[in-house]
């Protein structure tokens, strides 16, 4: 992979991590506070849901960190080694945790009696978003598991070829 592409990817990862930090420190707490001010019955749900949102963003940041390390391995032509599996497994684990968080939110929204202003469409929208996040997270985790299998086969083939040569 060309160094310029790797540098651009790293810049994007750094920007995404910084944006996530801004979201965790400013956006999520402020939004939770604003929603409680606008509709006081949300107060018991503000801290738990804000915590889950912050943890979800942290999972994305962990994935981005693992991708950064994999890019470093690509740059050093060391991606087809056993060490790469640690970072791929980190991506799978963080994705699984984020997916379970979204599933928990979806289940809670589906069964809990959460008061809603007006006609309750906000709760339906939140439930839809949580279900969508669960589906996307599960699909992404499965995709990375398949790609891990491909990495495993490629690593084995490269090791076999190195023995022959």
PDB file of C-alpha atoms in Angstrom:
ATOM      1  CA  UNK A   1       0.000   0.000   0.000  1.00  0.00           C
ATOM      2  CA  UNK A   2       1.316   3.415  -0.888  1.00  0.00           C
ATOM      3  CA  UNK A   3       2.626   5.551   1.989  1.00  0.00           C
ATOM      4  CA  UNK A   4       0.417   8.461   0.948  1.00  0.00           C
ATOM      5  CA  UNK A   5      -2.693   6.314   1.278  1.00  0.00           C
ATOM      6  CA  UNK A   6      -1.580   5.084   4.694  1.00  0.00           C
ATOM      7  CA  UNK A   7      -0.882   8.660   5.801  1.00  0.00           C
ATOM      8  CA  UNK A   8      -4.331   9.767   4.615  1.00  0.00           C
ATOM      9  CA  UNK A   9      -5.979   6.871   6.444  1.00  0.00           C
ATOM     10  CA  UNK A  10      -4.072   7.709   9.611  1.00  0.00           C
ATOM     11  CA  UNK A  11      -5.144  11.349   9.360  1.00  0.00           C
ATOM     12  CA  UNK A  12      -8.749  10.209   8.999  1.00  0.00           C
ATOM     13  CA  UNK A  13      -8.435   7.865  11.975  1.00  0.00           C
ATOM     14  CA  UNK A  14      -6.879  10.617  14.115  1.00  0.00           C
ATOM     15  CA  UNK A  15      -9.654  13.027  13.141  1.00  0.00           C
ATOM     16  CA  UNK A  16     -12.332  10.423  13.898  1.00  0.00           C
ATOM     17  CA  UNK A  17     -10.840   9.665  17.326  1.00  0.00           C
ATOM     18  CA  UNK A  18     -10.662  13.372  18.183  1.00  0.00           C
ATOM     19  CA  UNK A  19     -14.222  13.872  16.968  1.00  0.00           C
ATOM     20  CA  UNK A  20     -15.287  10.935  19.135  1.00  0.00           C
ATOM     21  CA  UNK A  21     -13.586  12.481  22.156  1.00  0.00           C
ATOM     22  CA  UNK A  22     -15.411  15.732  21.506  1.00  0.00           C
ATOM     23  CA  UNK A  23     -18.658  13.782  21.312  1.00  0.00           C
ATOM     24  CA  UNK A  24     -17.932  11.929  24.545  1.00  0.00           C
ATOM     25  CA  UNK A  25     -16.919  15.020  26.489  1.00  0.00           C
ATOM     26  CA  UNK A  26     -19.240  17.688  25.055  1.00  0.00           C
ATOM     27  CA  UNK A  27     -21.991  16.499  22.729  1.00  0.00           C
ATOM     28  CA  UNK A  28     -23.407  13.480  24.556  1.00  0.00           C
ATOM     29  CA  UNK A  29     -23.583  15.027  28.053  1.00  0.00           C
ATOM     30  CA  UNK A  30     -24.918  18.319  26.670  1.00  0.00           C
ATOM     31  CA  UNK A  31     -27.575  16.571  24.608  1.00  0.00           C
ATOM     32  CA  UNK A  32     -28.663  14.469  27.580  1.00  0.00           C
ATOM     33  CA  UNK A  33     -28.886  17.575  29.743  1.00  0.00           C
ATOM     34  CA  UNK A  34     -30.838  19.482  27.093  1.00  0.00           C
ATOM     35  CA  UNK A  35     -33.316  16.631  26.685  1.00  0.00           C
ATOM     36  CA  UNK A  36     -33.929  16.523  30.439  1.00  0.00           C
ATOM     37  CA  UNK A  37     -34.506  20.292  30.492  1.00  0.00           C
ATOM     38  CA  UNK A  38     -36.906  20.028  27.561  1.00  0.00           C
ATOM     39  CA  UNK A  39     -38.783  17.010  28.959  1.00  0.00           C
ATOM     40  CA  UNK A  40     -38.122  16.419  32.717  1.00  0.00           C
ATOM     41  CA  UNK A  41     -39.539  12.835  32.806  1.00  0.00           C
ATOM     42  CA  UNK A  42     -36.393  11.766  30.882  1.00  0.00           C
ATOM     43  CA  UNK A  43     -34.230  12.490  33.942  1.00  0.00           C
ATOM     44  CA  UNK A  44     -33.957   8.882  35.229  1.00  0.00           C
ATOM     45  CA  UNK A  45     -32.842   7.738  31.777  1.00  0.00           C
ATOM     46  CA  UNK A  46     -30.337  10.489  30.958  1.00  0.00           C
ATOM     47  CA  UNK A  47     -27.279   9.167  32.784  1.00  0.00           C
ATOM     48  CA  UNK A  48     -27.647   5.485  31.803  1.00  0.00           C
ATOM     49  CA  UNK A  49     -28.274   6.275  28.146  1.00  0.00           C
ATOM     50  CA  UNK A  50     -25.472   8.860  28.039  1.00  0.00           C
ATOM     51  CA  UNK A  51     -23.137   6.286  29.590  1.00  0.00           C
ATOM     52  CA  UNK A  52     -24.079   3.700  26.974  1.00  0.00           C
ATOM     53  CA  UNK A  53     -23.545   6.265  24.207  1.00  0.00           C
ATOM     54  CA  UNK A  54     -20.115   7.191  25.579  1.00  0.00           C
ATOM     55  CA  UNK A  55     -19.166   3.506  25.807  1.00  0.00           C
ATOM     56  CA  UNK A  56     -20.377   2.945  22.239  1.00  0.00           C
ATOM     57  CA  UNK A  57     -18.157   5.744  20.980  1.00  0.00           C
ATOM     58  CA  UNK A  58     -15.273   4.267  23.003  1.00  0.00           C
ATOM     59  CA  UNK A  59     -15.794   0.940  21.208  1.00  0.00           C
ATOM     60  CA  UNK A  60     -15.511   2.715  17.867  1.00  0.00           C
ATOM     61  CA  UNK A  61     -12.315   4.394  19.078  1.00  0.00           C
ATOM     62  CA  UNK A  62     -10.861   1.015  20.065  1.00  0.00           C
ATOM     63  CA  UNK A  63     -11.624  -0.299  16.573  1.00  0.00           C
ATOM     64  CA  UNK A  64      -9.948   2.749  15.047  1.00  0.00           C
ATOM     65  CA  UNK A  65      -6.874   2.189  17.236  1.00  0.00           C
ATOM     66  CA  UNK A  66      -6.672  -1.436  16.108  1.00  0.00           C
ATOM     67  CA  UNK A  67      -6.986  -0.367  12.471  1.00  0.00           C
ATOM     68  CA  UNK A  68      -4.143   2.120  13.072  1.00  0.00           C
ATOM     69  CA  UNK A  69      -1.967  -0.742  14.321  1.00  0.00           C
ATOM     70  CA  UNK A  70      -2.933  -2.901  11.336  1.00  0.00           C
ATOM     71  CA  UNK A  71      -1.970  -0.036   9.029  1.00  0.00           C
ATOM     72  CA  UNK A  72       1.403   0.069  10.767  1.00  0.00           C
ATOM     73  CA  UNK A  73       1.786  -3.650  10.101  1.00  0.00           C
ATOM     74  CA  UNK A  74       0.839  -3.158   6.441  1.00  0.00           C
ATOM     75  CA  UNK A  75       3.442  -0.416   6.153  1.00  0.00           C
ATOM     76  CA  UNK A  76       6.119  -2.745   7.562  1.00  0.00           C
ATOM     77  CA  UNK A  77       4.869  -5.657   5.393  1.00  0.00           C
ATOM     78  CA  UNK A  78       4.132  -7.635   8.550  1.00  0.00           C
ATOM     79  CA  UNK A  79       0.369  -8.023   8.277  1.00  0.00           C
ATOM     80  CA  UNK A  80       0.613 -11.722   7.383  1.00  0.00           C
ATOM     81  CA  UNK A  81       1.958 -12.685  10.791  1.00  0.00           C
ATOM     82  CA  UNK A  82       0.314 -14.100  13.899  1.00  0.00           C
ATOM     83  CA  UNK A  83       0.599 -10.692  15.605  1.00  0.00           C
ATOM     84  CA  UNK A  84      -2.006  -9.251  13.242  1.00  0.00           C
ATOM     85  CA  UNK A  85      -4.620 -11.589  14.701  1.00  0.00           C
ATOM     86  CA  UNK A  86      -4.455  -9.762  18.043  1.00  0.00           C
ATOM     87  CA  UNK A  87      -5.598  -6.536  16.362  1.00  0.00           C
ATOM     88  CA  UNK A  88      -8.242  -8.242  14.249  1.00  0.00           C
ATOM     89  CA  UNK A  89      -9.566  -9.951  17.386  1.00  0.00           C
ATOM     90  CA  UNK A  90      -9.628  -6.530  19.074  1.00  0.00           C
ATOM     91  CA  UNK A  91     -11.814  -5.216  16.239  1.00  0.00           C
ATOM     92  CA  UNK A  92     -14.144  -8.199  16.600  1.00  0.00           C
ATOM     93  CA  UNK A  93     -14.332  -7.832  20.387  1.00  0.00           C
ATOM     94  CA  UNK A  94     -14.985  -4.091  20.385  1.00  0.00           C
ATOM     95  CA  UNK A  95     -17.611  -4.512  17.675  1.00  0.00           C
ATOM     96  CA  UNK A  96     -19.286  -7.264  19.677  1.00  0.00           C
ATOM     97  CA  UNK A  97     -19.364  -5.082  22.804  1.00  0.00           C
ATOM     98  CA  UNK A  98     -20.846  -2.147  20.870  1.00  0.00           C
ATOM     99  CA  UNK A  99     -23.425  -4.460  19.301  1.00  0.00           C
ATOM    100  CA  UNK A 100     -24.403  -5.831  22.708  1.00  0.00           C
ATOM    101  CA  UNK A 101     -24.769  -2.285  24.020  1.00  0.00           C
ATOM    102  CA  UNK A 102     -27.084  -1.440  21.112  1.00  0.00           C
ATOM    103  CA  UNK A 103     -29.030  -4.662  21.680  1.00  0.00           C
ATOM    104  CA  UNK A 104     -29.430  -3.783  25.347  1.00  0.00           C
ATOM    105  CA  UNK A 105     -30.736  -0.345  24.461  1.00  0.00           C
ATOM    106  CA  UNK A 106     -33.117  -1.830  21.896  1.00  0.00           C
ATOM    107  CA  UNK A 107     -34.467  -4.352  24.414  1.00  0.00           C
ATOM    108  CA  UNK A 108     -34.867  -1.669  27.076  1.00  0.00           C
ATOM    109  CA  UNK A 109     -36.662   0.687  24.702  1.00  0.00           C
ATOM    110  CA  UNK A 110     -38.943  -2.144  23.586  1.00  0.00           C
ATOM    111  CA  UNK A 111     -40.089  -3.164  27.072  1.00  0.00           C
ATOM    112  CA  UNK A 112     -39.627  -0.123  29.311  1.00  0.00           C
ATOM    113  CA  UNK A 113     -42.323   2.411  30.029  1.00  0.00           C
ATOM    114  CA  UNK A 114     -40.457   5.516  28.962  1.00  0.00           C
ATOM    115  CA  UNK A 115     -42.574   8.664  28.895  1.00  0.00           C
ATOM    116  CA  UNK A 116     -42.569  10.451  25.582  1.00  0.00           C
ATOM    117  CA  UNK A 117     -43.715  13.916  24.581  1.00  0.00           C
ATOM    118  CA  UNK A 118     -46.467  14.281  21.983  1.00  0.00           C
ATOM    119  CA  UNK A 119     -47.225  11.084  20.086  1.00  0.00           C
ATOM    120  CA  UNK A 120     -44.257   8.886  21.118  1.00  0.00           C
ATOM    121  CA  UNK A 121     -42.610   8.948  17.721  1.00  0.00           C
ATOM    122  CA  UNK A 122     -39.279   9.821  19.343  1.00  0.00           C
ATOM    123  CA  UNK A 123     -39.314   6.492  21.179  1.00  0.00           C
ATOM    124  CA  UNK A 124     -40.103   4.630  17.956  1.00  0.00           C
ATOM    125  CA  UNK A 125     -37.282   6.454  16.221  1.00  0.00           C
ATOM    126  CA  UNK A 126     -34.859   5.648  19.034  1.00  0.00           C
ATOM    127  CA  UNK A 127     -35.961   2.002  18.999  1.00  0.00           C
ATOM    128  CA  UNK A 128     -35.489   1.881  15.227  1.00  0.00           C
ATOM    129  CA  UNK A 129     -32.032   3.412  15.521  1.00  0.00           C
ATOM    130  CA  UNK A 130     -31.021   0.940  18.250  1.00  0.00           C
ATOM    131  CA  UNK A 131     -32.271  -2.008  16.198  1.00  0.00           C
ATOM    132  CA  UNK A 132     -30.445  -0.693  13.122  1.00  0.00           C
ATOM    133  CA  UNK A 133     -27.223  -0.273  15.120  1.00  0.00           C
ATOM    134  CA  UNK A 134     -27.578  -3.812  16.420  1.00  0.00           C
ATOM    135  CA  UNK A 135     -28.017  -5.194  12.904  1.00  0.00           C
ATOM    136  CA  UNK A 136     -25.170  -3.188  11.425  1.00  0.00           C
ATOM    137  CA  UNK A 137     -22.871  -4.077  14.323  1.00  0.00           C
ATOM    138  CA  UNK A 138     -23.640  -7.783  14.022  1.00  0.00           C
ATOM    139  CA  UNK A 139     -23.113  -7.696  10.261  1.00  0.00           C
ATOM    140  CA  UNK A 140     -19.806  -5.851  10.650  1.00  0.00           C
ATOM    141  CA  UNK A 141     -18.592  -8.304  13.306  1.00  0.00           C
ATOM    142  CA  UNK A 142     -19.463 -11.247  11.057  1.00  0.00           C
ATOM    143  CA  UNK A 143     -17.706  -9.582   8.123  1.00  0.00           C
ATOM    144  CA  UNK A 144     -14.545  -9.122  10.178  1.00  0.00           C
ATOM    145  CA  UNK A 145     -14.746 -12.765  11.331  1.00  0.00           C
ATOM    146  CA  UNK A 146     -14.845 -13.841   7.668  1.00  0.00           C
ATOM    147  CA  UNK A 147     -11.931 -11.537   6.872  1.00  0.00           C
ATOM    148  CA  UNK A 148     -10.044 -12.991   9.832  1.00  0.00           C
ATOM    149  CA  UNK A 149     -10.462 -16.413   8.246  1.00  0.00           C
ATOM    150  CA  UNK A 150      -9.076 -15.057   4.978  1.00  0.00           C
ATOM    151  CA  UNK A 151      -6.134 -13.540   6.854  1.00  0.00           C
ATOM    152  CA  UNK A 152      -5.530 -16.898   8.508  1.00  0.00           C
ATOM    153  CA  UNK A 153      -5.437 -18.701   5.153  1.00  0.00           C
ATOM    154  CA  UNK A 154      -3.207 -16.029   3.602  1.00  0.00           C
ATOM    155  CA  UNK A 155      -0.834 -16.180   6.561  1.00  0.00           C
ATOM    156  CA  UNK A 156      -0.620 -19.961   6.318  1.00  0.00           C
ATOM    157  CA  UNK A 157       0.013 -19.777   2.568  1.00  0.00           C
ATOM    158  CA  UNK A 158       2.687 -17.135   3.013  1.00  0.00           C
ATOM    159  CA  UNK A 159       4.417 -19.238   5.707  1.00  0.00           C
ATOM    160  CA  UNK A 160       4.250 -22.293   3.452  1.00  0.00           C
ATOM    161  CA  UNK A 161       5.655 -20.336   0.529  1.00  0.00           C
ATOM    162  CA  UNK A 162       8.468 -18.962   2.725  1.00  0.00           C
ATOM    163  CA  UNK A 163       9.445 -22.552   3.642  1.00  0.00           C
ATOM    164  CA  UNK A 164       9.542 -23.571  -0.008  1.00  0.00           C
ATOM    165  CA  UNK A 165      11.638 -20.588  -1.053  1.00  0.00           C
TER     166      UNK A 165
END
